[in-house]
Amino acid sequence: MTSLLPLPQSVSVADGLFVLRAGMAVEANPDLERVAAWLMTAVGRVGVRLTPASAIGHPRTNRAIGVRLRVAEDLPSEGYRLDVDASGIEISGGGEAGVFYGAQTLLQLLPERVFRAAAVAAAESVSVPFVQIRDEPRFGWRGVLLDVARHFMPKHDLLRFIDLMAMHRLNLLHLHLTDDQGWRVEIASRPRLTEIGGWRVESQVGPPPHSPVNGRPHGGFYTQDDIREIVAYARQRFIEVVPEIDIPGHSRAAIAAYPELGIGVGHDASATPAPPVATTWGVHPEVLNLEDSTVQFFRDVFTEIMDLFPSTYIGLGGDECPTDLWRDDARTQELMRARGIATEDGAREWFVEQIAEHIIARGRRPYGWDELLEGTPSPGTVVASWRGMRGALAGVRRGYDVVACPDDKAYLDYRQSDDPDEPIPFGALLSLRDTYSFEPIPADATPEEARRVLGGQANLWTEHMDSPRTVDYYAFPRLCAIAEVLWTRRRGTFEAFSARLDDHLRRLDALGVEYRRPTGPLPWQRRPEVEGQPLTAEQHAEHVAALVSGIAV
């Protein structure tokens, strides 16, 4: 039998094949018709044309039933059973999502050409082995952060990425929409955010601080209609899209568009000119000011964001916020005294909480980085632990839900090997084996604390990924490993995963994914002209330990 990925909870194989013939029908509960339509289209790509049967409860078609889809109340909402025997194929799920995941597993039992965009030739039939599979996910949050601020990903390519997520049973897309280097979502009430903030005059090529810029403009943004389409497309594949508007740091693109948001810029003729959208990477000093008008500006922004994104969680950043400009600005110090804010770190916490309260008032949950734990986030806030697992442990001990995405296991912009041909070798070494060793639950968490770990995610920061082809290289196959870690309850050895991955890579080949080969980068995936900035494990550990010293565990 073809190797499956992610690894199901239980697989039992029997002797025999069911022959799925052209003209057979797919029978589904009425509330599973969109899954049935998706499955018929997918199976059609191997050349076997299936047709819909009448909905259960109505007169049946005269055609033979090849596939039955049904909801089973004894299964969790994302769990499924897949049974193939002489009578046909039956996929049962605790809900529509579970049936969809069972259908994804069925595709892996078919020839790899099912993953191509069209059938090369018509086929009379295709064989499916007799099998019983029982499966459900370990975690409810199985995510990927995609940074479209540093390098914009056009809508067509983003939809393709969503399909790749669905194939791996990942269910949450965290879209990093704004940063110093660009603003990527249309805000109708503040059009300059994309008119000015949506592009930059050039981009740095390589890590800061000394890498050169390329002199080539870069930009792009999603219109509100684009966002509605992206959200609907993802929802059809049972993926929740969580937006992130990063505040109060990482806001230089917004300040470039509306200088009155910044510190001491654009307020009068003698003020410092507004900085342009950033063209280099790293943490920039510009931060939002603490004026009531600036807070209201971002309340308005987040209102539009929440109208566009129906997600439970709304990202507000809160990370890597320099405080020097607040410290040195007389107006900021005046506002801090008036509000009873003792420190600049307290100012960051105050600003974030103004927006968090706005999000909560709309019935949503704020979602931010583990810097929030250096203060006291609003109840109900979800914390993403990125600087190792210290934030995850501190969060669950303080009663917050957390998402684990430690950079040493889940930051897919980090270099994949010590191979000198590795393109732009940046950060710590994060090999495929390293990603497979990711454990989202902190080692010292009690069982009760562990239940506060919603799951985990891989983070794709795109400073060094200037095209969808490059995103493919950095993401795959390491994202396959992350997907299995987040899904399966019975993770095996890395060697067993690698053996199954060999089969899975042929599916990625059929899809045209330009993943990193086990032998290393292909010639056109290398960047010999760009200097990297690798860290040893010891250097990385020392750096992270300093960053998280403000989080008490």
XYZ file of C-alpha atoms in Angstrom:
553
model
C 0.000 0.000 0.000
C 1.157 3.538 -0.702
C 2.732 5.179 2.348
C 0.474 7.755 4.016
C 1.425 11.141 5.381
C 0.554 12.398 7.956
C 0.641 9.002 9.626
C -2.900 7.813 10.529
C -3.717 6.652 14.030
C -4.692 3.138 12.945
C -4.286 1.290 9.640
C -5.391 -2.257 8.881
C -4.735 -3.661 5.397
C -6.499 -6.718 3.936
C -5.995 -8.704 0.762
C -7.964 -7.411 -2.183
C -8.609 -4.398 -4.375
C -11.739 -2.386 -5.003
C -11.963 -1.218 -8.596
C -13.315 2.322 -8.831
C -14.794 2.554 -12.318
C -15.820 5.474 -14.463
C -19.522 6.155 -14.139
C -19.773 5.050 -10.512
C -21.548 7.443 -8.183
C -20.628 9.260 -4.990
C -23.389 9.133 -2.391
C -23.313 11.731 0.376
C -25.381 13.136 3.197
C -26.947 16.421 2.052
C -24.564 18.425 4.239
C -21.544 16.737 2.611
C -22.288 17.705 -0.974
C -19.399 20.176 -1.249
C -16.952 17.502 -0.067
C -18.475 15.113 -2.608
C -18.043 17.692 -5.377
C -14.417 18.309 -4.382
C -13.693 14.562 -4.298
C -15.274 13.928 -7.682
C -13.131 16.661 -9.208
C -9.987 15.285 -7.578
C -10.628 11.686 -8.653
C -11.409 12.965 -12.132
C -7.786 13.963 -12.427
C -6.805 10.296 -12.734
C -9.283 10.070 -15.584
C -12.064 8.285 -13.675
C -15.234 10.345 -13.986
C -17.566 9.841 -11.043
C -21.084 11.230 -10.834
C -23.173 12.398 -7.879
C -25.845 10.077 -6.530
C -29.070 11.472 -5.163
C -28.776 12.707 -1.585
C -29.522 10.150 1.083
C -33.241 10.149 1.768
C -34.124 10.647 -1.908
C -34.554 8.032 -4.632
C -31.177 6.569 -5.516
C -29.597 6.696 -8.901
C -29.408 3.506 -10.935
C -25.633 3.845 -11.096
C -23.424 1.699 -8.864
C -22.273 3.488 -5.719
C -18.483 3.651 -5.591
C -17.996 6.034 -2.672
C -20.226 6.763 0.308
C -19.694 9.818 2.483
C -21.485 10.131 5.798
C -21.405 11.842 9.187
C -20.889 9.582 12.201
C -21.811 10.918 15.635
C -19.324 8.650 17.404
C -16.346 10.459 15.868
C -14.786 13.816 16.824
C -15.486 16.633 14.372
C -12.133 16.282 12.572
C -11.866 12.502 12.980
C -12.685 10.021 10.237
C -12.929 6.365 9.277
C -11.987 5.153 5.808
C -13.165 1.649 4.882
C -12.444 0.010 1.540
C -13.746 -3.490 0.818
C -15.531 -5.369 -1.938
C -18.683 -3.274 -1.450
C -16.895 0.023 -2.131
C -15.376 2.971 -0.312
C -16.962 4.543 2.752
C -15.662 7.657 4.476
C -17.269 8.575 7.788
C -16.423 11.711 9.711
C -17.506 13.356 12.899
C -18.217 16.438 10.819
C -17.703 17.825 7.360
C -14.020 18.475 8.095
C -13.463 14.883 9.176
C -14.981 13.567 5.954
C -12.776 15.966 3.993
C -9.643 14.663 5.741
C -10.727 11.108 5.008
C -11.078 12.071 1.360
C -7.546 13.507 1.427
C -6.282 10.163 2.727
C -8.181 8.349 -0.029
C -6.313 10.391 -2.617
C -3.031 9.095 -1.222
C -4.212 5.550 -1.963
C -4.594 6.466 -5.648
C -1.831 6.868 -8.245
C 0.292 10.033 -7.918
C -1.255 11.449 -11.078
C -4.357 12.287 -9.033
C -2.325 15.270 -7.817
C -1.746 16.628 -11.319
C -3.955 19.417 -12.613
C -5.575 17.300 -15.321
C -5.747 13.708 -16.490
C -3.228 12.931 -19.209
C -5.567 10.288 -20.635
C -8.997 8.901 -19.847
C -9.043 5.894 -17.554
C -11.663 3.176 -17.257
C -10.870 2.387 -13.629
C -8.426 2.704 -10.756
C -7.757 0.212 -7.978
C -7.887 0.958 -4.263
C -6.505 -1.541 -1.709
C -8.812 -3.018 0.911
C -8.024 -1.048 4.042
C -9.484 0.197 7.302
C -8.135 3.498 8.616
C -9.156 5.213 11.853
C -7.785 8.669 12.413
C -8.184 11.941 14.275
C -5.825 14.859 14.923
C -3.748 15.327 18.042
C -4.105 19.122 18.028
C -6.857 21.478 16.902
C -4.392 24.228 15.875
C -2.281 22.909 13.007
C -0.969 26.072 11.497
C 1.388 27.856 9.169
C 2.376 31.490 9.372
C 2.997 32.979 5.945
C 4.700 36.369 5.898
C 3.339 38.250 2.893
C 4.626 41.612 4.177
C 8.344 41.139 3.519
C 7.698 39.578 0.103
C 4.176 39.723 -1.270
C 2.632 36.474 -2.477
C 0.140 37.040 -5.338
C -3.355 35.720 -4.793
C -3.042 32.870 -7.296
C 0.025 31.527 -5.508
C -1.555 31.980 -2.098
C -4.541 29.862 -3.158
C -2.119 27.173 -4.342
C -0.400 27.298 -0.942
C -3.776 26.817 0.747
C -4.312 23.674 -1.331
C -0.937 22.363 -0.182
C -1.924 23.035 3.420
C -5.194 21.140 2.987
C -3.358 18.197 1.450
C -1.331 17.950 4.675
C -4.410 18.418 6.915
C -3.177 21.758 8.210
C -6.124 23.885 9.238
C -4.960 27.383 10.158
C -3.264 29.989 7.970
C -1.748 32.830 9.991
C -1.307 35.677 7.483
C 1.311 38.219 8.552
C -0.129 41.152 6.597
C 1.841 44.183 7.805
C 5.363 45.052 8.799
C 8.036 47.691 8.363
C 8.532 46.557 4.752
C 4.951 46.619 3.519
C 1.200 46.803 4.177
C -0.652 44.091 2.249
C -4.387 44.480 2.909
C -6.740 47.167 1.638
C -8.320 49.300 4.376
C -11.115 51.317 2.805
C -11.091 54.047 5.446
C -7.309 54.509 5.227
C -6.391 54.124 1.525
C -2.806 55.403 1.855
C -1.892 52.284 3.837
C -1.697 50.422 0.520
C -1.208 53.359 -1.861
C 2.016 54.304 -0.052
C 2.638 51.482 2.403
C 2.029 48.731 -0.141
C 5.347 49.095 -1.959
C 9.004 49.902 -1.362
C 11.679 51.207 -3.689
C 14.062 48.258 -3.249
C 14.831 45.255 -1.056
C 17.813 44.013 0.873
C 19.298 40.785 -0.454
C 20.670 38.794 2.455
C 20.634 39.244 6.228
C 21.197 42.615 7.921
C 23.061 44.721 8.587
C 25.603 44.707 5.747
C 23.857 42.939 2.851
C 23.272 45.127 -0.210
C 19.952 46.309 -1.640
C 18.909 45.386 -5.167
C 17.465 48.636 -6.559
C 14.266 46.868 -7.664
C 10.848 48.096 -6.452
C 8.634 45.545 -4.742
C 4.982 45.682 -3.770
C 1.457 44.368 -3.885
C -1.587 44.028 -1.687
C -4.864 42.154 -1.440
C -8.036 44.068 -2.142
C -10.959 43.471 0.162
C -12.585 41.361 -2.560
C -9.351 39.333 -2.759
C -9.470 38.744 0.983
C -13.086 37.589 0.852
C -12.144 35.169 -1.927
C -9.089 33.866 -0.048
C -11.096 33.355 3.137
C -13.889 31.545 1.254
C -11.423 29.364 -0.662
C -9.695 28.390 2.578
C -13.000 27.746 4.349
C -13.998 25.313 1.598
C -10.845 23.390 2.549
C -11.525 23.683 6.287
C -8.742 26.180 6.876
C -9.254 29.202 9.112
C -7.399 32.340 7.999
C -6.123 34.369 10.951
C -4.957 37.901 10.059
C -2.152 39.711 11.830
C -1.729 43.493 11.937
C 1.524 43.994 13.855
C 1.489 46.788 16.465
C 2.939 48.932 18.007
C 6.357 48.042 16.561
C 6.943 46.715 13.043
C 4.782 49.638 11.903
C 7.039 51.684 9.646
C 4.960 51.056 6.511
C 1.895 52.479 8.295
C 3.893 55.483 9.524
C 5.223 56.098 6.006
C 1.623 56.260 4.796
C 0.294 58.323 7.729
C 3.189 60.208 9.374
C 0.967 61.439 12.205
C 1.072 57.883 13.594
C 4.790 58.135 14.360
C 6.972 59.802 16.971
C 7.806 63.421 16.155
C 7.257 63.086 12.400
C 4.867 64.900 10.116
C 3.184 67.015 12.827
C 4.457 70.424 11.703
C 6.837 72.002 9.205
C 9.837 71.626 11.511
C 9.188 67.954 12.271
C 11.355 65.114 11.076
C 10.178 63.854 7.652
C 8.284 60.578 7.667
C 10.497 57.566 6.976
C 9.842 55.658 3.762
C 8.675 52.038 3.776
C 11.658 50.044 5.004
C 13.920 48.479 2.394
C 16.106 46.482 4.783
C 15.337 43.641 7.174
C 15.693 43.478 10.934
C 13.964 45.439 13.693
C 13.456 49.112 12.853
C 13.220 51.795 15.554
C 9.964 53.381 14.378
C 6.974 52.756 16.663
C 3.443 54.097 16.878
C 2.842 57.034 19.167
C 0.475 56.887 22.142
C -2.013 59.522 21.033
C -5.722 58.739 21.385
C -6.067 59.476 17.676
C -3.527 56.743 16.836
C -5.327 54.218 19.014
C -8.590 55.128 17.277
C -6.901 54.814 13.875
C -6.033 51.213 14.649
C -9.406 50.461 16.196
C -10.847 51.468 12.819
C -8.301 49.293 11.015
C -9.061 46.270 13.184
C -12.798 46.811 12.720
C -12.354 46.470 8.954
C -10.065 43.476 9.454
C -12.664 41.746 11.616
C -15.331 42.457 9.011
C -13.132 40.761 6.382
C -11.900 37.828 8.463
C -14.525 35.818 10.404
C -11.792 33.978 12.329
C -12.040 33.424 16.063
C -8.497 34.746 16.498
C -7.190 38.167 15.444
C -3.427 38.739 15.481
C -2.088 42.005 16.923
C 1.648 41.302 17.125
C 3.164 42.951 20.177
C 6.649 41.644 19.347
C 10.062 43.248 18.908
C 8.934 46.741 19.866
C 11.845 49.153 20.371
C 11.245 51.732 23.090
C 14.051 54.243 22.497
C 11.866 56.751 20.647
C 9.246 56.652 23.410
C 11.958 57.157 26.028
C 13.422 60.182 24.246
C 10.166 61.873 23.181
C 8.774 64.547 25.531
C 5.183 64.147 24.276
C 5.255 60.394 24.854
C 6.588 60.869 28.370
C 3.805 63.390 29.039
C 1.176 60.896 27.855
C 2.715 58.111 29.931
C 2.532 60.230 33.085
C -1.083 61.198 32.352
C -2.018 57.533 31.955
C -0.043 56.260 34.912
C 2.367 54.260 32.767
C 5.672 53.875 34.586
C 7.917 52.370 31.900
C 8.279 52.197 28.144
C 7.578 48.453 28.292
C 4.383 49.399 30.075
C 3.589 51.730 27.174
C 3.822 48.821 24.767
C 1.528 46.779 26.965
C -0.933 49.681 27.236
C -1.142 50.135 23.466
C -1.624 46.426 22.779
C -4.337 46.186 25.420
C -6.322 49.059 23.868
C -6.611 46.994 20.692
C -7.076 43.698 22.552
C -10.084 45.150 24.365
C -11.515 46.255 21.021
C -11.077 42.748 19.613
C -12.687 41.158 22.680
C -15.623 43.560 22.500
C -16.317 42.191 19.014
C -16.453 38.630 20.341
C -13.010 37.598 19.061
C -9.798 36.501 20.774
C -6.530 38.487 20.581
C -3.536 36.506 19.360
C -0.006 37.787 19.887
C 3.645 36.870 20.338
C 5.232 35.768 23.600
C 6.511 39.283 24.377
C 2.973 39.836 25.673
C 3.877 37.657 28.668
C 6.382 40.287 29.796
C 3.200 42.034 30.945
C -0.314 40.822 31.705
C -2.355 40.159 28.559
C -6.139 40.367 28.598
C -7.924 37.179 29.651
C -8.659 35.060 26.608
C -5.534 36.167 24.749
C -3.732 33.380 22.875
C 0.069 33.535 23.004
C 2.412 32.294 20.271
C 5.629 31.018 21.856
C 8.350 31.740 19.297
C 11.493 32.356 21.349
C 11.919 28.747 22.322
C 9.358 27.120 24.629
C 9.730 29.401 27.668
C 6.705 31.431 26.584
C 4.641 28.281 26.139
C 5.394 27.064 29.654
C 4.891 30.502 31.221
C 1.642 30.968 29.311
C 0.004 27.718 30.339
C 1.096 28.175 33.961
C -0.548 31.601 33.999
C -3.771 30.255 32.499
C -3.383 31.366 28.879
C -3.918 29.228 25.808
C -0.730 28.964 23.762
C 0.445 27.995 20.298
C 3.941 26.546 20.087
C 6.139 27.772 17.232
C 9.673 27.780 18.706
C 12.167 29.144 16.242
C 14.653 26.305 16.737
C 12.037 23.778 15.557
C 9.492 25.665 13.459
C 11.111 28.687 11.753
C 11.363 27.499 8.186
C 13.429 30.488 7.043
C 16.371 28.993 8.939
C 19.010 27.108 6.963
C 18.310 23.456 6.265
C 21.854 22.104 6.363
C 25.513 23.008 6.625
C 25.880 22.405 2.889
C 27.885 25.352 1.473
C 25.393 25.474 -1.414
C 22.460 26.183 0.933
C 20.868 29.449 -0.274
C 21.299 32.436 2.085
C 22.244 30.337 5.133
C 20.549 32.189 7.972
C 19.949 31.469 11.634
C 20.324 28.177 13.444
C 20.465 24.860 11.635
C 16.930 23.468 11.223
C 17.094 20.205 9.327
C 14.225 17.939 8.390
C 15.146 15.729 11.347
C 15.047 18.775 13.650
C 11.539 19.726 12.544
C 10.339 16.156 13.063
C 11.579 16.311 16.654
C 9.298 19.299 17.417
C 7.113 18.728 20.504
C 4.439 21.422 21.065
C 3.775 20.577 24.732
C 6.398 21.976 27.142
C 8.361 19.238 28.864
C 7.529 20.479 32.373
C 3.811 21.097 31.812
C 1.313 19.218 33.971
C -1.539 17.353 32.216
C -3.889 20.231 33.050
C -1.412 22.781 31.710
C -0.835 20.690 28.578
C -4.522 21.032 27.696
C -3.916 24.748 27.212
C -1.595 24.042 24.288
C -3.918 24.554 21.315
C -1.295 23.148 18.968
C 1.565 24.497 16.938
C 2.563 26.087 13.688
C 5.455 26.489 11.308
C 6.510 30.069 10.558
C 7.587 31.111 7.071
C 9.225 34.525 7.335
C 9.974 35.652 3.794
C 12.881 38.104 3.981
C 14.918 35.587 1.963
C 12.019 34.142 -0.070
C 11.427 36.495 -2.972
C 9.176 34.197 -5.025
C 6.678 31.351 -4.552
C 9.345 28.996 -5.937
C 11.625 29.970 -3.076
C 8.817 29.528 -0.534
C 8.436 25.978 -1.868
C 12.124 25.321 -1.248
C 12.113 26.559 2.329
C 8.734 25.059 3.249
C 8.943 21.539 1.842
C 9.533 18.873 2.944
C 10.020 20.366 6.427
C 6.355 21.413 6.483
C 5.448 17.754 5.848
C 7.252 16.890 9.090
C 5.499 19.662 11.029
C 2.137 18.498 9.651
C 2.735 14.975 10.915
C 3.888 16.205 14.330
C 0.714 18.258 14.750
C -1.647 15.596 13.425
C -0.597 12.155 14.539
C -0.874 10.756 18.050
C 1.542 7.898 17.374
C 4.576 9.526 15.871
C 7.162 6.954 14.858
C 10.865 7.241 14.242
C 12.393 9.765 11.913
C 13.678 6.887 9.776
C 10.131 5.547 9.307
C 8.905 9.043 8.440
C 11.720 9.440 5.903
C 10.768 6.167 4.219
C 7.164 7.293 3.843
C 8.312 10.720 2.714
C 10.027 9.163 -0.309
C 6.593 8.195 -1.632
C 5.098 11.537 -0.643
C 7.725 13.488 -2.573
C 6.352 11.943 -5.769
C 3.018 13.576 -4.945
C 4.797 16.898 -4.515
C 6.512 16.301 -7.860
C 3.112 15.805 -9.481
C 1.923 19.077 -7.946
C 5.003 20.931 -9.205
C 6.295 21.784 -5.728
C 9.944 22.860 -5.913
C 10.943 21.330 -2.589
C 14.475 20.859 -1.283
C 15.814 17.521 -2.491
C 17.386 15.156 0.041
C 20.648 15.577 -1.868
C 20.613 19.349 -1.425
C 19.599 22.381 -3.481
C 19.340 22.123 -7.240
C 21.577 24.531 -9.178
C 18.857 27.168 -9.631
C 17.926 26.998 -5.936
C 21.361 28.161 -4.841
C 22.299 31.800 -4.134
C 26.113 31.801 -4.223
C 26.206 35.588 -4.640
C 24.416 36.242 -1.321
C 26.313 36.089 1.963
C 24.491 34.368 4.819
C 24.468 34.762 8.572
C 24.470 31.281 10.148
C 24.516 30.705 13.882
C 25.838 27.751 15.803
C 23.467 26.001 18.188
C 25.340 27.549 21.109
C 25.138 31.081 19.669
C 21.448 30.663 18.982
C 20.677 29.311 22.474
C 22.537 32.192 24.107
C 20.679 34.738 21.952
C 17.244 33.293 22.752
C 18.000 33.013 26.475
C 18.710 36.753 26.566
C 15.499 37.544 24.684
C 13.206 35.649 27.050
C 14.807 36.785 30.303
C 11.808 39.072 30.917
C 9.316 36.166 30.964
C 8.904 34.653 34.423
C 8.165 30.917 34.516
